[in-house]
CSV table of C-alpha atoms and ligand atoms in Angstrom, one decimal:
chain,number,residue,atom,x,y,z
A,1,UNK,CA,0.0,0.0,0.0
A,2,UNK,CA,2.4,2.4,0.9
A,3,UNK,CA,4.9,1.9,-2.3
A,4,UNK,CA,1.7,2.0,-4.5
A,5,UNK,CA,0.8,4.9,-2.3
A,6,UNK,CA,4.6,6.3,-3.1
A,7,UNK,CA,3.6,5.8,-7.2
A,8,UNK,CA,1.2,7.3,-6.4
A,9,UNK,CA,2.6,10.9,-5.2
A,10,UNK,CA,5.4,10.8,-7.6
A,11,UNK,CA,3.0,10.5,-11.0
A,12,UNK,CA,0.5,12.9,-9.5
A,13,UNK,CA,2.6,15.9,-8.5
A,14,UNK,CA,1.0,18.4,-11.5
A,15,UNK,CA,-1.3,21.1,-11.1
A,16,UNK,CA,0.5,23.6,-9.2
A,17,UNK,CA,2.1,26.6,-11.5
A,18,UNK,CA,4.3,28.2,-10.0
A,19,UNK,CA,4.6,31.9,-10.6
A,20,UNK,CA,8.0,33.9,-10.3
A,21,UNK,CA,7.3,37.5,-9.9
A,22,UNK,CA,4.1,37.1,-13.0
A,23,UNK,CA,5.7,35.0,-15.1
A,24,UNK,CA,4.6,31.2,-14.7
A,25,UNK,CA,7.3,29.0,-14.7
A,26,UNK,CA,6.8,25.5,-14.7
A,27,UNK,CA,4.8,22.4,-13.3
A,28,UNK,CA,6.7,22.2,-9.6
A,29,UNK,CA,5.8,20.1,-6.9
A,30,UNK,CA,8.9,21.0,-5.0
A,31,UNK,CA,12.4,19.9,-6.0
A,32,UNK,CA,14.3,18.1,-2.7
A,33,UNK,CA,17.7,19.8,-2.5
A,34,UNK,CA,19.6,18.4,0.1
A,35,UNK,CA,20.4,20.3,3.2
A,36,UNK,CA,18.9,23.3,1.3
A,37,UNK,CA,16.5,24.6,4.1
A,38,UNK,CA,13.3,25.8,2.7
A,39,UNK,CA,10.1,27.9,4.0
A,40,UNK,CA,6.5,27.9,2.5
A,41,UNK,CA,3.6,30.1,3.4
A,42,UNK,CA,0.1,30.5,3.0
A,43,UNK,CA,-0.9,33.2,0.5
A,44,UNK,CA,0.8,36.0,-1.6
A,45,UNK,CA,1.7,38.2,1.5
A,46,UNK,CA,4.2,35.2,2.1
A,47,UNK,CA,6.4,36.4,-0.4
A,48,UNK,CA,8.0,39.6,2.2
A,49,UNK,CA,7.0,36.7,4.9
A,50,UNK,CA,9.5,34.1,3.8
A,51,UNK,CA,12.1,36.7,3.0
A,52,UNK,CA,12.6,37.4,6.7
A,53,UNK,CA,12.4,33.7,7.4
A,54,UNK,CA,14.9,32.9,4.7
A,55,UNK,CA,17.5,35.8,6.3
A,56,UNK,CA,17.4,32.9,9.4
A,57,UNK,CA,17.0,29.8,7.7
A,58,UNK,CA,20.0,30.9,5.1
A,59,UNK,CA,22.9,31.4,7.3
A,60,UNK,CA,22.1,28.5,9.4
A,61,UNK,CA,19.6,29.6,11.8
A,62,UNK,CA,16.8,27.4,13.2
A,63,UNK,CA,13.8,26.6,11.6
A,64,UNK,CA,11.8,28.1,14.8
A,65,UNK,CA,13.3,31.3,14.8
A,66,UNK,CA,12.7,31.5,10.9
A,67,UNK,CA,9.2,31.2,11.3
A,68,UNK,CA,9.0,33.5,14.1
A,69,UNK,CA,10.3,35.8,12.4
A,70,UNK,CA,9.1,35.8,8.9
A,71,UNK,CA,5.0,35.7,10.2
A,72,UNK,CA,6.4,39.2,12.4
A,73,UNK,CA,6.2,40.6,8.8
A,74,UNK,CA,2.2,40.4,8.4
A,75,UNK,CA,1.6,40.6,12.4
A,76,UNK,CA,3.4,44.4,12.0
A,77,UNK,CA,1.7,45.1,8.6
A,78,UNK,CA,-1.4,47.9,8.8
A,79,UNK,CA,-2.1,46.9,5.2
A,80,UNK,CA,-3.0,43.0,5.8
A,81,UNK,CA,-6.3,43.0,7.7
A,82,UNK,CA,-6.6,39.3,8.0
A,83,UNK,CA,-3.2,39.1,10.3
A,84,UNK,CA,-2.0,41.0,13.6
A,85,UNK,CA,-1.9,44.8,13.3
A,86,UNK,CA,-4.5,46.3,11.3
A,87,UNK,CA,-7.0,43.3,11.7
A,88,UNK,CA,-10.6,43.5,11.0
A,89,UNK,CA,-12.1,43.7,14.1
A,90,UNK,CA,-15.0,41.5,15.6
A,91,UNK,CA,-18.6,42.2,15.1
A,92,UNK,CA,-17.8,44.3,18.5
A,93,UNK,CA,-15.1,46.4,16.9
A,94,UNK,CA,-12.1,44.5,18.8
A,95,UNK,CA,-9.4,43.1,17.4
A,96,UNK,CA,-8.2,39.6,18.6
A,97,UNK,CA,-5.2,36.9,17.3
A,98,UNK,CA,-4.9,34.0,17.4
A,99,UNK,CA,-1.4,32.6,17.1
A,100,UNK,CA,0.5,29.2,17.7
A,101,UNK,CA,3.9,28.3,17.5
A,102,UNK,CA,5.5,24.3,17.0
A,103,UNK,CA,9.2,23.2,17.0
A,104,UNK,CA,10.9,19.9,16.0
A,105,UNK,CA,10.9,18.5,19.8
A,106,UNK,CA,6.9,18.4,19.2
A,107,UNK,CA,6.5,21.3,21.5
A,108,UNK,CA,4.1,23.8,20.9
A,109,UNK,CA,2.5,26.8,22.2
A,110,UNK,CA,-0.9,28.7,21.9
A,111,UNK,CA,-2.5,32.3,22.0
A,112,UNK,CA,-6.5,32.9,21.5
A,113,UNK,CA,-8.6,35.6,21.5
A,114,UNK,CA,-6.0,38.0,22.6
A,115,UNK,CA,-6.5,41.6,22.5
A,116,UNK,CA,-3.3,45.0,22.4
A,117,UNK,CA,0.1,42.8,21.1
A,118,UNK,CA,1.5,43.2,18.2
A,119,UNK,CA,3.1,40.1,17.6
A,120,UNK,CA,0.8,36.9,19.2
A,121,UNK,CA,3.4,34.6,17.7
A,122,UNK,CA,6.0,35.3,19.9
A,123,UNK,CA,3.4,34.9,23.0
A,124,UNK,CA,2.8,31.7,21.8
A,125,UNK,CA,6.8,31.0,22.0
A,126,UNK,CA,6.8,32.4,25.6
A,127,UNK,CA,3.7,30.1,26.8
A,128,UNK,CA,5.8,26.9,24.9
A,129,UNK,CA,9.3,28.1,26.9
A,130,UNK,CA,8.3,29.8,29.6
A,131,UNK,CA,5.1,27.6,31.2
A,132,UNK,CA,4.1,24.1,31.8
A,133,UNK,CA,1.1,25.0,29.4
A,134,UNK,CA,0.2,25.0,25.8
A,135,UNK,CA,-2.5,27.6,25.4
A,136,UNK,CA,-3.5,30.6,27.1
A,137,UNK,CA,-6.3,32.5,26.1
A,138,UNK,CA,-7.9,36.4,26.3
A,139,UNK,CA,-7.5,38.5,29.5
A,140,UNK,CA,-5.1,35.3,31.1
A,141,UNK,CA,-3.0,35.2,28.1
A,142,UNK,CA,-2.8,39.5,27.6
A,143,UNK,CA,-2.0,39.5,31.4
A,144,UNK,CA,1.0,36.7,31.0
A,145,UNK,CA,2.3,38.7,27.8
A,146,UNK,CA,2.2,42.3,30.1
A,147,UNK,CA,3.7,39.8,32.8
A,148,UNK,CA,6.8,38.9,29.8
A,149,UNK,CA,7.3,42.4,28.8
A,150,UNK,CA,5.4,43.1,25.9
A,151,UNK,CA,3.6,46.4,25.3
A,152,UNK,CA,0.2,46.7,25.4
A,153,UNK,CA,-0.9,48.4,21.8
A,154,UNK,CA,-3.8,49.5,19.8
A,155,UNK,CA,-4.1,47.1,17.0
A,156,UNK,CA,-7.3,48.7,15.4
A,157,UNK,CA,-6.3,50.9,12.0
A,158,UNK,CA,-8.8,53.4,11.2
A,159,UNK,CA,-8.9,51.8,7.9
A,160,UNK,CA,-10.0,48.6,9.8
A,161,UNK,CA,-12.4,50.9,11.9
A,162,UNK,CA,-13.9,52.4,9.3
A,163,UNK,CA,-14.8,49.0,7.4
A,164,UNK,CA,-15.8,47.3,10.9
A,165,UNK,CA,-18.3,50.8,10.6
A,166,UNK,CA,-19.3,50.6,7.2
A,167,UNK,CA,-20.3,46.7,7.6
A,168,UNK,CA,-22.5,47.7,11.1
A,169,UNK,CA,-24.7,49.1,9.0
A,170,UNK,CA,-26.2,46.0,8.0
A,171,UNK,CA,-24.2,43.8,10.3
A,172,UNK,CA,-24.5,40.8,8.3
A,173,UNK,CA,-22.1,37.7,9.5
A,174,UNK,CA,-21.3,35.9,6.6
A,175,UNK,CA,-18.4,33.4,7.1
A,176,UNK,CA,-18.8,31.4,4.3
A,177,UNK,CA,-17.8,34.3,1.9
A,178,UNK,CA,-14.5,33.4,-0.2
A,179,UNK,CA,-13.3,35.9,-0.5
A,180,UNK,CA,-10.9,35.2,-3.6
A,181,UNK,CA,-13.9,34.5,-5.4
A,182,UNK,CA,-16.5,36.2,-4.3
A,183,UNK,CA,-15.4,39.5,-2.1
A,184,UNK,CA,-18.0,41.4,-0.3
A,185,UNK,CA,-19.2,44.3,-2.6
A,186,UNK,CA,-16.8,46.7,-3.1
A,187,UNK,CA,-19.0,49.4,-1.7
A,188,UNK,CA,-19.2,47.4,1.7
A,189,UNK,CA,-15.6,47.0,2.0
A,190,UNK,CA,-13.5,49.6,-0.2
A,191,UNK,CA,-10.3,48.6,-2.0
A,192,UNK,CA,-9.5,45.4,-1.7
A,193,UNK,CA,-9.9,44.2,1.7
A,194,UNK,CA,-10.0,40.5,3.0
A,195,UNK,CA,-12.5,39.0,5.1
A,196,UNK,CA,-10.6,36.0,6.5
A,197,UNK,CA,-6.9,34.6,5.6
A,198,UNK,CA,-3.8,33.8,8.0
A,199,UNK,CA,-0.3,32.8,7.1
A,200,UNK,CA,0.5,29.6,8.6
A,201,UNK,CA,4.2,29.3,7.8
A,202,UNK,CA,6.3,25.7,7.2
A,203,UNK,CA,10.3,25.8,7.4
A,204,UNK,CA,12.6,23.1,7.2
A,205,UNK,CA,16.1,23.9,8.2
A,206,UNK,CA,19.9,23.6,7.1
A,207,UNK,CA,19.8,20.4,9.7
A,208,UNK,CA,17.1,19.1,8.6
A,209,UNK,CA,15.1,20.5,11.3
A,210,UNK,CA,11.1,21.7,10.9
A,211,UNK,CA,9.0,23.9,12.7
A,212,UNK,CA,5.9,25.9,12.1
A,213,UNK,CA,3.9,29.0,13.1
A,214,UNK,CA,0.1,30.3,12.4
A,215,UNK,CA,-1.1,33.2,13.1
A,216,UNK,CA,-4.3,35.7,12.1
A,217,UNK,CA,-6.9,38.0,13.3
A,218,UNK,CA,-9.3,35.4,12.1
A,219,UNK,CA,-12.8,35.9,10.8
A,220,UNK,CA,-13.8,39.2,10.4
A,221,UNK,CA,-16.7,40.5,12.0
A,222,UNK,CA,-16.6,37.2,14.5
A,223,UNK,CA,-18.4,36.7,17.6
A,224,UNK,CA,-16.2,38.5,20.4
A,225,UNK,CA,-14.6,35.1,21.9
A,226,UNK,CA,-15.0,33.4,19.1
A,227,UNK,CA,-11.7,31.3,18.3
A,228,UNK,CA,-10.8,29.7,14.6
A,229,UNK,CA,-8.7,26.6,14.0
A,230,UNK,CA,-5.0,28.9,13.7
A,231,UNK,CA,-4.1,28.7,17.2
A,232,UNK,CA,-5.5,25.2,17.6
A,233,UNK,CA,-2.4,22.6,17.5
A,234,UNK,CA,-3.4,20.1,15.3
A,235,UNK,CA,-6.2,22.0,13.5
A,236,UNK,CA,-4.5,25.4,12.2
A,237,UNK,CA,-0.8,23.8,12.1
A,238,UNK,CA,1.1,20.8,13.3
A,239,UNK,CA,4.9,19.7,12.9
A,240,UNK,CA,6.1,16.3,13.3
A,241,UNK,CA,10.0,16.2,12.8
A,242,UNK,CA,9.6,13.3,11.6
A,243,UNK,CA,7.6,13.0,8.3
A,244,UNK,CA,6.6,16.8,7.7
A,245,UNK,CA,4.2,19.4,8.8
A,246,UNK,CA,1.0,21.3,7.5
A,247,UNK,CA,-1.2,24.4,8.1
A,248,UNK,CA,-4.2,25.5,6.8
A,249,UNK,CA,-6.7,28.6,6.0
A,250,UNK,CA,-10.0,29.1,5.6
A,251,UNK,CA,-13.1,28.3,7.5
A,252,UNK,CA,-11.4,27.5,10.7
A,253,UNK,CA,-14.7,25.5,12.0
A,254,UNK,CA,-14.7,23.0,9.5
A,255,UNK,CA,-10.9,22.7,10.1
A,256,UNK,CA,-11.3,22.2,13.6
A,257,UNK,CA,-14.3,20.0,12.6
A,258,UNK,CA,-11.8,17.4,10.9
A,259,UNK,CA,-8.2,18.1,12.9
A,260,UNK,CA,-7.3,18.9,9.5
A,261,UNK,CA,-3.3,19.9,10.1
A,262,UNK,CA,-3.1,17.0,11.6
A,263,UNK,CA,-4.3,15.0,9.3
A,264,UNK,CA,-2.6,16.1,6.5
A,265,UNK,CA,0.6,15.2,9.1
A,266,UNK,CA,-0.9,11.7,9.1
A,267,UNK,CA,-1.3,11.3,5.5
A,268,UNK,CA,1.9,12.4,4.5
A,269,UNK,CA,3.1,9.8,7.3
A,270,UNK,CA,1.5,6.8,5.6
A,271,UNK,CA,3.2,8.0,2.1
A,272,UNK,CA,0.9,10.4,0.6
A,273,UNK,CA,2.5,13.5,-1.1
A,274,UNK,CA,2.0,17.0,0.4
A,275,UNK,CA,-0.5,17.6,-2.7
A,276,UNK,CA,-2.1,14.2,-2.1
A,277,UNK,CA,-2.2,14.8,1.8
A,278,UNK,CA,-3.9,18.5,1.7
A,279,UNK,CA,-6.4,17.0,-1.4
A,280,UNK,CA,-7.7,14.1,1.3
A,281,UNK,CA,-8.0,16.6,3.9
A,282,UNK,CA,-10.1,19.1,1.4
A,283,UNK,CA,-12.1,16.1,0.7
A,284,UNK,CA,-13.3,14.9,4.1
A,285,UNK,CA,-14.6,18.5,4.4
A,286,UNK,CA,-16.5,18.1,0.8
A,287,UNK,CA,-17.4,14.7,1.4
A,288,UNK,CA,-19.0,15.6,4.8
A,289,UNK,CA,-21.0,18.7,4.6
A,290,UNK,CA,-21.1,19.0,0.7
A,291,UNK,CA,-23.7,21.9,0.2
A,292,UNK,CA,-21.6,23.9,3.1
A,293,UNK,CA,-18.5,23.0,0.6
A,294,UNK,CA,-19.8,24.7,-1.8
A,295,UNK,CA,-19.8,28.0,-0.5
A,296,UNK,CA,-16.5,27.9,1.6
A,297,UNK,CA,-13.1,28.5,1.7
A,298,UNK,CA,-10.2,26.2,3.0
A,299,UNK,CA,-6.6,26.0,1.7
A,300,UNK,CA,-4.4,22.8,3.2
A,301,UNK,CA,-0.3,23.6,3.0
A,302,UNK,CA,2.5,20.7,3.8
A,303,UNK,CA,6.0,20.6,3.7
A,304,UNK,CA,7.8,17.2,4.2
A,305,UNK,CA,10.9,16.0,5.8
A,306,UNK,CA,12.6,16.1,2.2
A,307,UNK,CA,11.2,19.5,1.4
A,308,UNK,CA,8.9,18.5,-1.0
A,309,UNK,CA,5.8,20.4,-0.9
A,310,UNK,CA,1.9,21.0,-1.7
A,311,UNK,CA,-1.3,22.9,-1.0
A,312,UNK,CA,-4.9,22.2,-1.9
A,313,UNK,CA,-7.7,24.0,-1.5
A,314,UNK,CA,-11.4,24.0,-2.0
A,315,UNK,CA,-12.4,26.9,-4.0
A,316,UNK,CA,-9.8,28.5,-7.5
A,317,UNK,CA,-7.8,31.0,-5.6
A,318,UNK,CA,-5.7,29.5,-2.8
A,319,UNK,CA,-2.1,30.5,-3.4
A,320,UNK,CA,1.2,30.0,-0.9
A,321,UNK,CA,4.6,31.3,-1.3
A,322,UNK,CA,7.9,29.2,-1.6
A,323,UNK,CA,11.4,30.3,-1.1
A,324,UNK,CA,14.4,28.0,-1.1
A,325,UNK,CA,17.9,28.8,-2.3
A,326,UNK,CA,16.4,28.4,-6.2
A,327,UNK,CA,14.1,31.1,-5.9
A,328,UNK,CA,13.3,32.9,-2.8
A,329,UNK,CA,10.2,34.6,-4.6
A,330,UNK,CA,8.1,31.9,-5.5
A,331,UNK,CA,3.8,32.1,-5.5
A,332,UNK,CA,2.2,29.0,-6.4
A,333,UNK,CA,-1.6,28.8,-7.5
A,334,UNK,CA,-2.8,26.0,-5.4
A,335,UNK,CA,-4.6,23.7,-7.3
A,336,UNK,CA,-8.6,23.1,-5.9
A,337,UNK,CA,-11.1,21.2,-5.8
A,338,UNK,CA,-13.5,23.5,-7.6
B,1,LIG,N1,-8.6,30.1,9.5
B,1,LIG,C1,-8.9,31.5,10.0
B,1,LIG,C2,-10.0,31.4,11.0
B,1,LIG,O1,-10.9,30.6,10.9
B,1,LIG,C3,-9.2,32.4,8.9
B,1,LIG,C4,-8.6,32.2,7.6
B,1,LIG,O2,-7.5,31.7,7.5
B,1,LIG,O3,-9.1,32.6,6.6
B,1,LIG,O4,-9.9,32.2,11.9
């Protein structure tokens, strides 16, 4: 099963193009270059996200610190509302994250539904060093990252506060929106804003190390104390050192709903290919709730232990960033299921 499994992967690796700067380069399912490290992220504002991972990861840094690093870029960024800083708020104006943080040990560490700090990953490190505990959530987890010296911050734009404004007005909570295809009208939310998206972030380093971080604002327009899959180990992101790790985007409930990272982990583990792996995990979600399919979006992204890599996602639109020493600009159009 597994070898057929193994023919399986390598005959069925097509259907990602990969674009370099707009120019669409080739059929690349991810070339293994040994002890190159590699990083991968989840949508286009990976690009400038794996560049600051890639400063680590190419002088020989660890994978952790790469991916700490590189998802700082979208936490700080008032121009991504879907991440950090500059966040669409929740249907009651606040801004919360949701951030989690995995090494190659298998430890991990968690931050929901936290309000003022700019950069929730690196709360989620400090709960993984610096506690016996994996997740810490709202006022308990603000308090413990006052408690580790971080500064307590306004994350709310006015741009953000003015579309959080504009939307009261009819107040209509509309998850299922995908926003690639579909965005809300323009004259609900000016310019080209996002109403969900989170980079979860995949590095393997120079030893041959992995680790992973997710992080978002989630949802916009959420139910205050309403947490998505991203900070949820297993759900938005899981690492195992030994076979590979994954992340996704999207709906977080109907990742949650299937422990989707953690499947595609799985998967990959009984010889699927990161394509193959995030396609199955795309599919339980179709093949469960199809009509709810239909109308969502969830993108699936896995790195393995070779540095072979793939995404997946339900609806045309998903697209994740790759940057190795070949190219350290790289946006591939996920291949979907629709
Ligand atoms: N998965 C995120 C959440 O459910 C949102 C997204 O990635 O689109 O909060």
């Amino acid at each position: 099963m597994i070898n057929r499994r193994k023919f399986i992967a390598a005959t069925s690796l097509a259907g990602a193009s990969v674009l370099s700067g707009s120019k669409v380069m080739a059929e690349f399912p991810g070339t293994p270059i040994k002890n190159s490290p590699i990083v991968i992220s989840t949508w286009d504002f990976g690009i400038a996200a794996n560049a600051a991972a890639w400063q680590v990861l190419k002088d020989k840094g660890r994978a952790l610190d790469a991916v700490e690093k590189g998802v700082h870029v979208p936490e700080a960024d008032p121009n991504n509302q879907s991440v950090g800083y500059g966040g669409l708020p929740d249907r009651d104006g606040r801004v919360t994250v949701d951030a989690c943080i995995m090494d190659d040990f298998g430890n991990c560490g968690s931050v929901a539904a936290l309000e003022h700090i700019l950069h929730p990953i690196s709360v989620a490190r400090r709960v993984m060093e610096k506690t016996p505990h994996v997740m810490l959530v709202g006022a308990g987890a603000l308090q413990f990252a006052l408690d580790q010296g971080f500064k307590k911050e306004n994350l709310l734009t006015p741009e953000s506060e003015k579309a959080w404004k504009e939307w009261l007005k009819t107040a209509k909570y509309n998850p299922e929106i995908n926003v690639e295809n579909r965005l809300f009208s323009p004259a609900k939310l000016p310019g080209n804003q996002y109403n969900h998206d989170t980079i979860g972030m995949i590095a393997l380093d120079a030893a041959g190390n992995l680790s992973g971080a997710c992080t978002t604002s989630g949802m916009a327009y959420k139910m205050h104390g309403r947490v998505g899959d991203s900070p949820i180990i297993g759900a938005g992101l899981y690492i195992d050192n030994e076979v590979g790790g994954a992340t996704s985007t999207g709906v977080g409930e109907e990742v949650i709903r299937n422990v989707g990272s953690f499947l595609v982990v799985e998967l990959m583990r009984q010889g699927y290919s990161p394509e193959e792996a995030c396609k199955e995990a795309v599919m339980r979600i179709i093949r469960k709730k199809p009509d709810t399919a239909k109308q969502i979006q969830v993108g699936f992204l896995a790195l393995n232990k070779k540095g072979q890599y793939g995404g997946f996602a339900i609806q045309k639109g998903f697209s994740f960033a790759v940057c190795d020493q070949n190219d350290q600009k790289q946006l591939v159009k996920s291949p979907s299921y629709y």
